[in-house]
Amino acid sequence: MTRRQKNIVNTTLRYLVLIGVGTIMIYPMLWMLGASFKTSNNEIFSSIGIIPKKFSIQAYINGWQSTEYTFLTYLVNTYKIVLPKVVGTVLSATLTAYGFARFRFKGKKMFYAILLSTLFLPQVVLNIPQYLLFRNLGWLEPSLSYLPLIIPTFFASDTYFVFMLVQFLRGIPKELEEAAKIDGCNSLQTLWFIICPVLKPSIVSAALFQFMWSSNDFMGPLIYVKTVAKYPASLGLRLSMDADVGFEWNKILAMSIITLLPSLIVFFAAQKQFVEGVTAGSVKG
Amino acid sequence: MRRNKDVQISDAVLKRRGFRYFLKENTGFLYILPWLIGFLVFKLYPFGSSLYYSFTDYDLFKDIVSFIGFKNYTQILDTAKIRKAFEVTFRYAFMTVPLKLAFALFVAYILNFKIKGVNLFRTIYYIPSILGGSVAIAVLWKFLFQNNGLINQILSIFNVVGPNWLGDSRYSLFVVSLLRVWQFGSPMVIFLAALKSVPTDLYEAASIDGASKTRQFLSVTIPLISPVIFYNLVTQLCQAFQEFNAPYIITDGGPLGSTTLISMLVYQNAFKTYQMGLASAISWLLFLIVMTLTIISFMSQKYWVYYSDDEGR
């Protein structure tokens, strides 16, 4: 074989593997999308084809009303939890990261070591006492039941975001800030006018990650949100699955797609950020 | 020289002013204060009280806490159901993590070649991971592995009668594990970044020395990206031992407890039967296991993780 032929064979092999893996990754999701427009279980479970014979949006209409509340309630609830969480995370993680990356103070090394070690602390261990803590604070009342999910984010509870921002900040030269200091800016002004604009890409990717993870969060609401009227979409979906005795799969899949849609839109709008966010911040996943 | 002197004087002046000096010296501390308060209230205090509760018979219904020593822990060892959950969790973790990492590395290796359309593939591979532990994805998985679901339909094309994946305790755990392997995107992206940072002249030198592609991969690539392999290993292990959503939604722990992982048992004991003491003990045992494994991984580093600057140790 000549070198040229060898190259062609190699490239072809690589493409075959890439396409093969790509199909495994994407086909189930496309099949799910197709199935949500199919009319019956019969059709869903008898063909591996994606395109429905007869295109119908009936599953979406039925699924939307399959429980006591319409799916709109669950979606609105989701964002009542998610948006404050994103705000809390961005504010607290930026302040903390700024403190760690740009100042010297007593015990800094020790505090940073503690922060990093909390990355490896299993949430399972904390769930029970946290639950008891919030119960003692009276936050299990239905009207307050989002507080246990939201309030900790205002105290930088998701430490990987702090870690991620610190990593980014380390790569930013300090000259700009020194100029600002000479011009008489205090540290808060420096943070707002100088650091934040430079740090914006990583702040945005932290916000996006928090948005997606919180919209998908299941265990948190499962523990704290006890009233159906307050359910976010993740619990609403699980509820409609339980409520559906005959398992009309097209209905369940239609609602699954609706809950995934916001995350998918966010992902496609900002995919570059995500890939950079993962590599630079070494985020979980 | 003069400037230096100025700074010293102004420091001395500030020192006399007390509070302002304190502020200047501790600005950084003030910035991390929200995190520190959060850490004490939402992490350290729960962490400690969880240990305490694990030695009590705290039942949320009776709401009386009394100290019972190691009874919860001995009960864990005596209860077949709990022992089984630990066994299942170990099997789950040691099946999922190596498969996922191997797959992630393999795909990252191929994506690292200069070929057109790499970004499209990278995006496609990353989508399932970004949707992570969502209920919808678990529903999809349940749907795929139904008796007459897509997987068995595809198998029947090849005249293979697929098993009842989710109803058979021999396969159920494997199916749950497969979902996580499928979501290999995050470690893949991290591997990809590491592979890109391997200097190409090392490969050139190796191929001049006559090393084959496989040899180069084993002797150049693997050692150079070993810190990242280590990072992925530790994070994925921690995650695997905490898995909850997928088995809860796909199989609800069944059949025959074959997918009941420890985190589900903690959830059931704590929030279904309100046995907070026992549940705390189970979660602490889980924590000790994860910690031990992490420490073992960290200690094993010196045998296989290569740091070019000795800083990471």
Coordinates of C-alpha atoms in Angstrom, one line a residue:
Chain A
M1 CA 0.0 0.0 0.0
T2 CA 1.2 3.5 -0.8
R3 CA 1.2 6.1 1.8
R4 CA -1.7 7.8 0.1
Q5 CA -3.8 4.7 0.1
K6 CA -3.0 4.1 3.7
N7 CA -4.1 7.6 4.6
I8 CA -7.4 7.1 2.8
V9 CA -8.1 3.8 4.7
N10 CA -7.2 5.4 8.0
T11 CA -9.5 8.4 7.4
T12 CA -12.4 6.1 6.3
L13 CA -12.0 4.0 9.4
R14 CA -12.0 7.0 11.6
Y15 CA -15.1 8.3 10.0
L16 CA -16.9 5.0 10.3
V17 CA -16.1 4.8 14.0
L18 CA -17.2 8.4 14.5
I19 CA -20.5 7.9 12.6
G20 CA -21.1 4.6 14.4
V21 CA -20.7 6.1 17.8
G22 CA -22.6 9.2 16.7
T23 CA -25.5 7.1 15.7
I24 CA -25.6 5.3 19.0
M25 CA -25.6 8.7 20.8
I26 CA -28.2 10.4 18.8
Y27 CA -30.5 7.7 17.4
P28 CA -32.4 6.9 20.7
M29 CA -33.2 10.6 21.1
L30 CA -34.4 11.0 17.6
W31 CA -36.5 7.8 18.0
M32 CA -38.0 9.3 21.1
L33 CA -38.9 12.5 19.2
G34 CA -40.4 10.5 16.4
A35 CA -42.4 8.3 18.9
S36 CA -43.9 11.3 20.5
F37 CA -45.7 12.0 17.3
K38 CA -46.8 8.5 16.7
T39 CA -50.4 7.6 17.5
S40 CA -50.2 4.3 19.4
N41 CA -48.0 2.0 21.4
N42 CA -48.5 -0.5 18.7
E43 CA -46.7 1.7 16.1
I44 CA -44.0 2.7 18.6
F45 CA -43.1 -0.9 19.5
S46 CA -43.2 -2.3 16.1
S47 CA -40.9 -0.2 14.1
I48 CA -37.4 1.1 14.6
G49 CA -38.2 3.9 12.1
I50 CA -38.2 7.5 13.4
I51 CA -40.8 9.0 11.1
P52 CA -44.4 8.3 12.2
K53 CA -46.9 7.0 9.7
K54 CA -49.4 9.5 10.6
F55 CA -48.1 12.7 12.2
S56 CA -50.1 13.6 15.3
I57 CA -49.7 16.1 18.1
Q58 CA -52.4 14.5 20.1
A59 CA -49.9 13.0 22.6
Y60 CA -48.7 16.5 23.4
I61 CA -52.3 17.7 24.0
N62 CA -53.2 14.7 26.2
G63 CA -49.9 14.6 28.0
W64 CA -50.1 18.3 28.9
Q65 CA -53.3 17.6 30.9
S66 CA -52.6 14.1 32.1
T67 CA -52.4 15.1 35.8
E68 CA -54.4 17.2 38.1
Y69 CA -52.4 20.3 37.0
T70 CA -51.4 21.2 33.4
F71 CA -47.7 20.8 32.5
L72 CA -47.5 24.6 32.4
T73 CA -47.7 24.7 36.2
Y74 CA -44.7 22.3 36.5
L75 CA -42.7 24.3 34.0
V76 CA -43.4 27.6 35.7
N77 CA -42.5 26.0 39.1
T78 CA -39.2 24.8 37.6
Y79 CA -38.1 28.3 36.7
K80 CA -39.2 29.7 40.1
I81 CA -36.5 27.4 41.5
V82 CA -33.9 27.6 38.7
L83 CA -33.7 31.3 38.1
P84 CA -33.0 32.3 41.8
K85 CA -30.5 29.5 42.0
V86 CA -28.6 30.8 39.0
V87 CA -28.6 34.4 40.4
G88 CA -27.4 33.1 43.8
T89 CA -24.7 31.0 42.3
V90 CA -23.3 33.7 40.0
L91 CA -23.2 36.3 42.8
S92 CA -21.7 34.2 45.6
A93 CA -19.3 32.1 43.4
T94 CA -17.9 35.3 41.8
L95 CA -17.3 37.0 45.1
T96 CA -15.7 33.9 46.7
A97 CA -13.5 33.3 43.6
Y98 CA -12.4 36.9 43.6
G99 CA -11.5 36.6 47.3
F100 CA -9.5 33.5 46.8
A101 CA -7.8 34.5 43.6
R102 CA -6.8 38.1 44.2
F103 CA -6.2 38.7 47.9
R104 CA -3.9 37.5 50.6
F105 CA -5.3 37.0 54.1
K106 CA -4.7 34.8 57.1
G107 CA -5.8 31.2 56.6
K108 CA -6.4 31.5 52.9
K109 CA -4.5 28.3 52.1
M110 CA -6.4 26.3 54.7
F111 CA -9.8 27.7 53.5
Y112 CA -9.0 26.9 49.9
A113 CA -8.1 23.4 50.8
I114 CA -11.4 23.0 52.7
L115 CA -13.2 24.3 49.7
L116 CA -11.6 21.8 47.4
S117 CA -12.2 18.9 49.8
T118 CA -15.9 19.7 49.8
L119 CA -15.9 18.8 46.1
F120 CA -15.5 15.2 47.1
L121 CA -18.0 15.2 49.9
P122 CA -21.0 13.1 49.0
Q123 CA -24.3 14.9 49.1
V124 CA -26.0 11.8 50.4
V125 CA -24.2 12.2 53.8
L126 CA -25.5 15.8 54.1
N127 CA -29.1 15.2 52.9
I128 CA -30.5 14.0 56.2
P129 CA -29.1 16.6 58.6
Q130 CA -29.8 19.3 56.0
Y131 CA -33.4 18.1 55.9
L132 CA -33.7 18.3 59.7
L133 CA -32.1 21.8 59.7
F134 CA -34.6 23.1 57.2
R135 CA -37.4 21.5 59.1
N136 CA -36.3 23.3 62.3
L137 CA -36.2 26.5 60.3
G138 CA -39.8 25.8 59.3
W139 CA -38.9 25.7 55.5
L140 CA -40.8 22.5 54.8
E141 CA -44.0 24.5 54.8
P142 CA -45.4 24.2 51.2
S143 CA -45.2 27.9 50.7
L144 CA -41.5 28.0 51.7
S145 CA -40.5 24.6 50.3
Y146 CA -38.3 26.1 47.5
L147 CA -36.1 27.8 50.1
P148 CA -34.0 24.7 51.0
L149 CA -33.2 24.4 47.3
I150 CA -32.5 28.1 46.6
I151 CA -30.9 29.7 49.7
P152 CA -27.7 27.6 49.9
T153 CA -26.7 28.7 46.4
F154 CA -26.4 32.3 47.7
F155 CA -23.6 30.9 50.0
A156 CA -21.6 29.4 47.2
S157 CA -22.8 25.9 48.1
D158 CA -21.8 24.5 44.6
T159 CA -18.1 24.8 45.1
Y160 CA -17.1 23.5 41.7
F161 CA -18.3 26.9 40.3
V162 CA -16.0 28.7 42.7
F163 CA -13.1 26.4 41.7
M164 CA -13.9 26.9 38.0
L165 CA -13.9 30.8 38.4
V166 CA -10.7 30.7 40.4
Q167 CA -9.0 28.7 37.7
F168 CA -10.1 31.3 35.1
L169 CA -9.1 34.2 37.2
R170 CA -5.6 32.8 37.6
G171 CA -5.1 33.1 33.9
I172 CA -6.0 36.8 33.8
P173 CA -3.1 39.2 34.2
K174 CA -3.3 41.5 37.2
E175 CA -2.0 44.7 35.4
L176 CA -5.5 46.0 34.6
E177 CA -6.6 45.8 38.2
E178 CA -3.5 47.6 39.4
A179 CA -4.2 50.4 36.9
A180 CA -7.7 50.7 38.3
K181 CA -6.4 50.7 41.9
I182 CA -4.0 53.6 41.0
D183 CA -7.0 55.4 39.5
G184 CA -8.7 55.1 42.9
C185 CA -11.1 52.2 42.5
N186 CA -11.8 50.3 45.6
S187 CA -11.8 46.5 45.4
L188 CA -15.5 46.2 44.8
Q189 CA -15.4 48.7 41.9
T190 CA -12.4 46.9 40.5
L191 CA -14.4 43.6 40.6
W192 CA -17.4 45.2 38.9
F193 CA -15.8 47.3 36.3
I194 CA -12.6 45.4 35.5
I195 CA -12.8 41.7 36.6
C196 CA -16.4 41.0 35.7
P197 CA -16.2 42.0 32.0
V198 CA -13.1 39.9 31.6
L199 CA -14.5 37.0 33.5
K200 CA -17.8 37.2 31.8
P201 CA -17.4 34.0 29.6
S202 CA -16.7 31.8 32.6
I203 CA -19.5 33.5 34.6
V204 CA -21.9 32.8 31.8
S205 CA -20.8 29.2 31.6
A206 CA -21.3 28.7 35.3
A207 CA -24.8 30.2 35.0
L208 CA -25.6 27.9 32.1
F209 CA -24.4 24.8 33.9
Q210 CA -26.4 25.7 37.0
F211 CA -29.4 26.4 34.8
M212 CA -29.3 22.9 33.2
W213 CA -28.4 21.0 36.3
S214 CA -31.1 22.7 38.4
S215 CA -33.8 22.2 35.7
N216 CA -32.9 18.5 35.7
D217 CA -32.6 18.2 39.4
F218 CA -34.8 15.4 40.8
M219 CA -33.6 14.3 44.2
G220 CA -33.7 17.8 45.7
P221 CA -37.3 18.5 44.9
L222 CA -38.2 14.9 45.7
I223 CA -37.1 15.5 49.3
Y224 CA -38.4 19.0 49.9
V225 CA -41.4 19.6 47.6
K226 CA -44.3 17.7 48.9
T227 CA -47.3 19.4 47.3
V228 CA -48.2 18.6 43.7
A229 CA -49.1 22.2 42.9
K230 CA -45.5 23.1 43.7
Y231 CA -43.9 20.3 41.7
P232 CA -41.2 21.2 39.1
A233 CA -41.2 19.5 35.7
S234 CA -38.9 16.7 36.8
L235 CA -41.4 15.6 39.5
G236 CA -44.4 16.4 37.3
L237 CA -43.0 14.0 34.6
R238 CA -42.5 11.3 37.1
L239 CA -46.0 11.8 38.4
S240 CA -47.6 11.6 34.9
M241 CA -45.7 8.4 34.5
D242 CA -47.2 7.0 37.7
A243 CA -50.6 8.3 36.9
D244 CA -50.6 6.7 33.4
V245 CA -51.7 3.1 34.2
G246 CA -51.8 1.9 30.6
F247 CA -48.5 3.5 29.8
E248 CA -49.4 5.5 26.8
W249 CA -45.7 5.9 25.9
N250 CA -46.3 8.7 23.3
K251 CA -47.8 10.9 26.0
I252 CA -44.9 10.3 28.4
L253 CA -42.3 10.8 25.7
A254 CA -44.0 14.0 24.5
M255 CA -43.8 15.5 28.0
S256 CA -40.2 14.2 28.4
I257 CA -39.3 16.2 25.3
I258 CA -41.0 19.3 26.6
T259 CA -38.9 19.1 29.8
L260 CA -35.7 18.6 27.8
L261 CA -36.4 21.4 25.3
P262 CA -35.2 24.4 27.4
S263 CA -32.0 22.6 28.3
L264 CA -31.4 21.6 24.6
I265 CA -32.1 25.2 23.5
V266 CA -29.6 26.5 26.0
F267 CA -27.1 23.9 25.0
F268 CA -27.2 24.7 21.3
A269 CA -27.2 28.5 21.9
A270 CA -24.0 28.2 23.9
Q271 CA -22.3 24.9 23.1
K272 CA -18.9 26.6 22.8
Q273 CA -19.2 27.8 26.4
F274 CA -20.1 24.4 27.6
V275 CA -17.1 22.6 26.1
E276 CA -14.8 25.4 27.3
G277 CA -16.4 25.3 30.7
V278 CA -15.9 21.6 31.1
T279 CA -12.2 21.7 30.1
A280 CA -11.2 24.8 31.9
G281 CA -13.1 24.2 35.1
S282 CA -13.0 20.5 35.3
V283 CA -16.7 20.4 36.1
K284 CA -18.5 17.3 37.3
G285 CA -20.7 15.3 34.9
Chain B
M1 CA 12.9 53.1 47.7
R2 CA 10.9 56.2 48.5
R3 CA 7.6 54.6 47.5
N4 CA 8.3 51.7 49.7
K5 CA 8.8 54.1 52.7
D6 CA 5.4 55.8 51.8
V7 CA 3.7 52.5 52.0
Q8 CA 5.2 51.7 55.3
I9 CA 4.1 55.0 56.8
S10 CA 0.5 54.7 55.5
D11 CA 0.4 51.2 56.9
A12 CA 1.4 52.5 60.3
V13 CA -1.2 55.2 60.1
L14 CA -3.9 52.7 59.2
K15 CA -2.9 50.4 62.0
R16 CA -3.7 53.2 64.4
R17 CA -7.1 53.6 62.8
G18 CA -8.0 50.0 63.7
F19 CA -11.1 49.1 61.8
R20 CA -9.9 50.5 58.4
Y21 CA -6.6 48.6 58.9
F22 CA -8.6 45.5 59.6
L23 CA -10.6 46.0 56.5
K24 CA -7.5 46.5 54.3
E25 CA -5.8 43.4 55.7
N26 CA -8.9 41.2 55.4
T27 CA -10.7 42.4 52.3
G28 CA -10.2 38.9 50.8
F29 CA -11.6 37.3 53.9
L30 CA -14.7 39.4 53.6
Y31 CA -15.2 38.3 50.0
I32 CA -15.1 34.6 51.0
L33 CA -17.3 35.2 54.0
P34 CA -20.6 34.1 52.3
W35 CA -19.0 30.9 51.3
L36 CA -17.5 30.3 54.7
I37 CA -20.9 30.9 56.4
G38 CA -22.5 28.6 53.9
F39 CA -19.8 26.0 54.5
L40 CA -20.3 26.1 58.3
V41 CA -24.1 26.0 58.1
F42 CA -24.9 23.8 55.1
K43 CA -21.8 21.5 55.1
L44 CA -19.8 21.2 58.3
Y45 CA -22.7 21.3 60.7
P46 CA -24.7 18.7 58.7
F47 CA -21.6 16.6 58.3
G48 CA -21.0 16.5 62.0
S49 CA -24.6 16.0 63.0
S50 CA -24.9 13.2 60.5
L51 CA -22.1 11.4 62.3
Y52 CA -23.9 12.0 65.6
Y53 CA -27.3 10.8 64.3
S54 CA -25.7 7.6 63.0
F55 CA -25.1 6.6 66.6
T56 CA -28.8 7.4 67.6
D57 CA -32.1 5.7 66.9
Y58 CA -33.6 9.0 65.7
D59 CA -37.0 8.3 64.4
L60 CA -38.6 11.4 62.9
F61 CA -42.1 10.3 63.9
K62 CA -41.3 10.0 67.6
D63 CA -38.9 12.8 67.4
I64 CA -36.8 11.5 70.3
V65 CA -33.1 11.2 69.8
S66 CA -31.3 8.7 72.0
F67 CA -27.8 7.4 71.8
I68 CA -27.4 3.8 70.9
G69 CA -23.7 3.4 70.1
F70 CA -22.8 1.2 67.2
K71 CA -26.2 -0.5 67.0
N72 CA -27.1 1.0 63.6
Y73 CA -23.8 -0.1 62.2
T74 CA -24.2 -3.7 63.4
Q75 CA -27.7 -3.7 62.1
I76 CA -26.4 -2.7 58.7
L77 CA -24.1 -5.7 58.7
D78 CA -26.9 -8.0 59.9
T79 CA -29.5 -6.9 57.3
A80 CA -29.3 -8.9 54.1
K81 CA -31.1 -6.2 52.2
I82 CA -28.6 -3.5 53.1
R83 CA -25.6 -5.8 52.6
K84 CA -26.9 -6.5 49.1
A85 CA -27.3 -2.8 48.4
F86 CA -23.6 -2.3 49.2
E87 CA -22.7 -5.2 47.0
V88 CA -24.8 -3.9 44.1
T89 CA -23.3 -0.4 44.5
F90 CA -19.8 -1.8 44.2
R91 CA -20.7 -3.8 41.2
Y92 CA -22.3 -0.8 39.6
A93 CA -19.3 1.4 40.2
F94 CA -16.7 -1.0 39.1
M95 CA -18.7 -1.8 36.0
T96 CA -19.6 1.8 35.0
V97 CA -16.4 3.8 35.8
P98 CA -13.8 1.7 33.8
L99 CA -16.2 1.3 30.8
K100 CA -17.1 5.0 30.8
L101 CA -13.5 6.1 31.0
A102 CA -12.3 3.7 28.4
F103 CA -15.0 4.7 26.0
A104 CA -14.4 8.4 26.7
L105 CA -10.7 8.1 26.1
F106 CA -11.2 6.0 22.9
V107 CA -13.5 8.5 21.4
A108 CA -11.4 11.5 22.5
Y109 CA -8.4 9.8 20.8
I110 CA -10.2 9.6 17.5
L111 CA -11.6 13.1 17.8
N112 CA -8.1 14.4 18.3
F113 CA -7.1 13.6 14.7
K114 CA -7.4 16.4 12.2
I115 CA -10.6 15.5 10.4
K116 CA -13.4 17.6 9.0
G117 CA -16.6 17.9 11.0
V118 CA -15.0 17.1 14.3
N119 CA -17.0 19.8 16.0
L120 CA -20.3 18.3 14.9
F121 CA -19.4 14.9 16.3
R122 CA -18.1 16.5 19.5
T123 CA -21.5 18.2 19.9
I124 CA -23.5 15.1 19.2
Y125 CA -21.5 13.1 21.7
Y126 CA -21.9 15.7 24.4
I127 CA -25.7 16.1 24.2
P128 CA -26.6 13.0 26.2
S129 CA -24.2 14.0 29.0
I130 CA -25.5 17.6 29.2
L131 CA -29.0 16.2 29.9
G132 CA -27.4 14.1 32.6
G133 CA -29.6 12.8 35.4
S134 CA -32.8 14.2 34.0
V135 CA -36.0 12.2 34.5
A136 CA -36.7 12.5 30.8
I137 CA -33.5 10.7 29.8
A138 CA -34.2 8.0 32.4
V139 CA -37.7 7.6 30.9
L140 CA -36.1 7.3 27.4
W141 CA -33.8 4.5 28.7
K142 CA -36.7 2.6 30.3
F143 CA -38.5 2.9 27.0
L144 CA -35.5 1.6 24.9
F145 CA -35.0 -1.5 27.0
Q146 CA -38.7 -2.4 27.3
N147 CA -39.4 -6.0 26.3
N148 CA -40.5 -4.8 22.9
G149 CA -38.4 -1.6 22.9
L150 CA -35.9 -0.4 20.3
I151 CA -33.0 -2.5 21.5
N152 CA -34.9 -5.8 21.2
Q153 CA -36.4 -4.7 17.9
I154 CA -32.9 -4.1 16.5
L155 CA -31.8 -7.5 17.9
S156 CA -34.7 -9.2 16.3
I157 CA -33.5 -8.0 12.9
F158 CA -30.5 -10.2 13.5
N159 CA -32.8 -13.0 14.7
V160 CA -31.8 -12.6 18.3
V161 CA -34.5 -12.8 20.9
G162 CA -33.4 -10.1 23.3
P163 CA -33.9 -10.7 27.1
N164 CA -36.4 -8.8 29.2
W165 CA -33.7 -6.4 30.2
L166 CA -35.4 -4.6 33.0
G167 CA -37.4 -7.5 34.4
D168 CA -34.4 -9.8 34.7
S169 CA -32.1 -9.3 37.7
R170 CA -29.2 -10.6 35.6
Y171 CA -29.3 -7.6 33.2
S172 CA -31.1 -4.8 35.0
L173 CA -28.0 -3.4 36.7
F174 CA -26.1 -3.6 33.4
V175 CA -28.8 -1.5 31.7
V176 CA -28.6 1.2 34.3
S177 CA -24.9 1.2 34.1
L178 CA -25.1 1.5 30.3
L179 CA -27.0 4.7 30.6
R180 CA -24.1 6.3 32.4
V181 CA -21.5 4.9 30.0
W182 CA -23.6 6.4 27.2
Q183 CA -23.2 9.8 28.9
F184 CA -19.4 9.8 28.5
G185 CA -19.3 13.4 27.3
S186 CA -17.7 15.2 30.2
P187 CA -14.7 13.0 30.7
M188 CA -14.3 12.8 26.9
V189 CA -14.0 16.6 26.6
I190 CA -11.5 16.7 29.4
F191 CA -9.5 13.9 27.8
L192 CA -9.7 15.7 24.5
A193 CA -8.2 18.9 26.0
A194 CA -5.4 16.8 27.6
L195 CA -4.6 15.0 24.3
K196 CA -4.4 18.3 22.5
S197 CA -1.8 19.5 25.0
V198 CA 0.6 16.6 24.4
P199 CA 3.5 18.2 22.4
T200 CA 3.6 16.7 18.8
D201 CA 7.4 16.6 18.8
L202 CA 7.3 13.8 21.3
Y203 CA 5.4 11.7 18.8
E204 CA 7.8 12.6 16.1
A205 CA 10.7 11.6 18.3
A206 CA 9.0 8.3 19.1
S207 CA 8.2 7.4 15.5
I208 CA 11.8 8.2 14.5
D209 CA 12.8 5.7 17.2
G210 CA 10.5 3.2 15.4
A211 CA 7.7 3.1 17.9
S212 CA 4.4 1.9 16.5
K213 CA 1.1 3.8 17.0
T214 CA 0.0 1.5 19.8
R215 CA 3.4 1.7 21.4
Q216 CA 3.3 5.6 21.1
F217 CA -0.1 5.6 22.7
L218 CA 0.9 3.4 25.6
S219 CA 4.4 5.0 26.2
V220 CA 3.8 8.6 25.3
T221 CA 0.1 9.5 25.4
I222 CA -1.0 7.6 28.5
P223 CA 1.8 8.8 30.8
L224 CA 1.4 12.4 29.7
I225 CA -2.4 12.5 30.2
S226 CA -2.3 10.4 33.4
P227 CA -3.1 13.3 35.7
V228 CA -6.3 13.8 33.7
I229 CA -7.1 10.1 33.8
F230 CA -6.6 10.3 37.6
Y231 CA -8.9 13.3 37.8
N232 CA -11.6 11.6 35.8
L233 CA -11.3 8.4 37.8
V234 CA -11.8 10.1 41.1
T235 CA -14.7 12.3 40.1
Q236 CA -16.5 9.4 38.3
L237 CA -16.0 7.1 41.3
C238 CA -17.5 9.7 43.6
Q239 CA -20.4 10.1 41.3
A240 CA -21.0 6.4 40.7
F241 CA -21.2 5.7 44.4
Q242 CA -23.9 8.4 44.7
E243 CA -26.0 7.3 41.7
F244 CA -29.7 7.7 42.5
N245 CA -31.9 9.1 39.7
A246 CA -31.5 6.5 37.0
P247 CA -32.2 3.3 39.0
Y248 CA -34.9 5.1 40.9
I249 CA -36.8 6.0 37.7
I250 CA -35.9 3.1 35.4
T251 CA -36.3 0.1 37.7
D252 CA -37.2 1.6 41.1
G253 CA -34.6 -0.7 42.6
G254 CA -36.0 -3.9 41.3
P255 CA -36.2 -6.6 40.2
L256 CA -35.3 -8.4 43.4
G257 CA -33.3 -5.5 44.6
S258 CA -30.8 -5.9 41.8
T259 CA -30.6 -2.2 41.2
T260 CA -31.1 -0.9 44.7
L261 CA -28.1 1.2 45.3
I262 CA -27.0 2.6 48.6
S263 CA -28.3 6.1 47.9
M264 CA -31.8 4.7 47.3
L265 CA -31.7 2.8 50.6
V266 CA -30.7 6.0 52.4
Y267 CA -33.6 7.8 50.7
Q268 CA -36.1 5.1 51.6
N269 CA -35.0 4.9 55.2
A270 CA -34.8 8.6 55.8
F271 CA -37.7 10.0 53.8
K272 CA -40.1 7.1 53.6
T273 CA -39.9 5.3 56.9
Y274 CA -38.2 8.3 58.7
Q275 CA -35.5 6.2 60.4
M276 CA -33.0 9.0 60.4
G277 CA -30.5 7.3 62.6
L278 CA -30.2 4.1 60.5
A279 CA -30.2 6.1 57.3
S280 CA -27.4 8.4 58.6
A281 CA -25.3 5.3 59.5
I282 CA -25.8 3.9 56.0
S283 CA -24.8 7.2 54.5
W284 CA -21.7 7.5 56.7
L285 CA -20.6 4.0 55.7
L286 CA -21.0 5.1 52.1
F287 CA -18.9 8.2 52.8
L288 CA -16.2 6.1 54.5
I289 CA -16.1 3.8 51.4
V290 CA -15.8 6.7 49.0
M291 CA -13.2 8.4 51.1
T292 CA -11.1 5.2 51.4
L293 CA -11.3 4.7 47.6
T294 CA -10.3 8.3 47.0
I295 CA -7.4 8.0 49.4
I296 CA -6.3 4.7 47.7
S297 CA -6.4 6.5 44.4
F298 CA -4.4 9.4 45.7
M299 CA -1.8 7.0 47.1
S300 CA -1.6 5.0 44.0
Q301 CA -0.8 8.1 42.0
K302 CA 3.0 7.8 42.6
Y303 CA 3.0 4.5 40.7
W304 CA 1.2 5.6 37.6
V305 CA 0.5 9.3 37.5
Y306 CA 3.2 11.3 35.8
Y307 CA 3.5 15.0 36.7
S308 CA 6.0 16.9 34.6
D309 CA 6.5 19.7 37.2
D310 CA 6.0 17.7 40.4
E311 CA 3.4 20.3 41.5
G312 CA 0.3 18.3 41.4
R313 CA 1.3 15.9 44.2

